[in-house]
Short mmCIF file of C-alpha atoms in Angstrom, two decimals:
data_model
loop_
_atom_site.label_atom_id
_atom_site.label_comp_id
_atom_site.label_asym_id
_atom_site.label_seq_id
_atom_site.Cartn_x
_atom_site.Cartn_y
_atom_site.Cartn_z
CA MET Q 1 108.64 118.39 87.19
CA ASP Q 2 105.38 116.47 87.02
CA ALA Q 3 104.85 112.72 86.68
CA GLU Q 4 104.46 112.86 82.90
CA GLU Q 5 107.71 114.79 82.40
CA PHE Q 6 109.55 112.47 84.77
CA LYS Q 7 108.37 109.41 82.84
CA ALA Q 8 109.38 110.95 79.50
CA ARG Q 9 112.84 111.81 80.81
CA ARG Q 10 113.27 108.38 82.41
CA GLU Q 11 112.29 106.63 79.18
CA LYS Q 12 114.81 108.75 77.27
CA LEU Q 13 117.64 107.79 79.65
CA PHE Q 14 116.79 104.22 80.68
CA PRO Q 15 115.15 101.31 78.84
CA ASN Q 16 112.96 100.35 81.80
CA GLN Q 17 112.01 101.18 85.39
CA ARG Q 18 114.22 98.48 86.90
CA ILE Q 19 117.39 99.86 85.32
CA ALA Q 20 116.39 103.43 86.20
CA ALA Q 21 115.85 102.39 89.81
CA ARG Q 22 119.28 100.77 90.04
CA ALA Q 23 120.97 103.78 88.47
CA LEU Q 24 119.17 106.26 90.73
CA GLY Q 25 119.61 104.17 93.87
CA VAL Q 26 115.90 103.76 94.55
CA THR Q 27 113.33 100.98 94.30
CA GLN Q 28 111.37 100.20 91.17
CA GLY Q 29 108.27 100.95 93.25
CA ALA Q 30 109.51 104.51 93.82
CA ILE Q 31 109.91 104.99 90.06
CA CYS Q 32 106.38 103.71 89.53
CA HIS Q 33 104.97 106.04 92.19
CA TRP Q 34 106.73 109.05 90.66
CA GLU Q 35 105.52 108.17 87.16
CA THR Q 36 101.91 107.87 88.31
CA GLY Q 37 102.03 110.99 90.47
CA ARG Q 38 101.39 109.11 93.71
CA ARG Q 39 104.55 110.53 95.26
CA ALA Q 40 106.49 113.74 94.78
CA ILE Q 41 109.75 113.48 92.88
CA PRO Q 42 112.67 114.40 95.19
CA GLY Q 43 114.86 117.33 94.24
CA THR Q 44 117.95 115.13 94.28
CA VAL Q 45 116.41 112.89 91.61
CA ARG Q 46 115.61 115.93 89.48
CA LEU Q 47 119.22 117.10 89.76
CA LEU Q 48 120.53 113.66 88.87
CA LEU Q 49 118.30 113.50 85.78
CA ASP Q 50 119.54 116.96 84.73
CA SER Q 51 123.14 115.81 85.14
CA LEU Q 52 122.54 112.55 83.28
CA GLU Q 53 121.03 114.43 80.35
CA LYS Q 54 124.02 116.81 80.18
CA ASP Q 55 126.85 114.30 80.66
CA PRO Q 56 125.64 110.72 81.12
CA GLU Q 57 129.06 109.09 81.00
CA ALA Q 58 130.48 111.30 83.76
CA VAL Q 59 127.52 110.62 86.04
CA ARG Q 60 127.63 106.88 85.37
CA ALA Q 61 131.36 106.83 86.14
CA ILE Q 62 130.72 108.57 89.47
CA ILE Q 63 127.90 106.15 90.33
CA ASN Q 64 130.09 103.15 89.45
CA GLN Q 65 132.93 104.49 91.57
CA CYS Q 66 130.60 105.04 94.54
CA GLN Q 67 129.20 101.52 94.20
CA THR Q 68 132.73 100.11 94.09
CA LEU Q 69 133.75 102.04 97.20
CA MET Q 70 130.60 100.98 99.04
CA GLY Q 71 131.28 97.37 98.13
CA LYS Q 72 134.80 97.62 99.52
CA ARG Q 73 133.48 99.08 102.78
CA LYS Q 74 131.02 96.20 103.17
CA GLY Q 75 133.83 93.71 102.67
CA LYS Q 76 135.95 95.02 105.56
#
């Protein structure tokens, strides 16, 4: 996937870079670098985009559950 394809897919799934970054667990700067081709797009991000396009609700539920569990661990 090149920078142009990544940006098109990101825009289809998320209204802006900030929300995409939060959903993907990266910084907004990373999104910007991938969209401009300054950095290679990690394979894990490609897989996550594929999964989000196939079943966005299932992936979002998993992400929310992980965030909840991580929050509980921090609160120990």
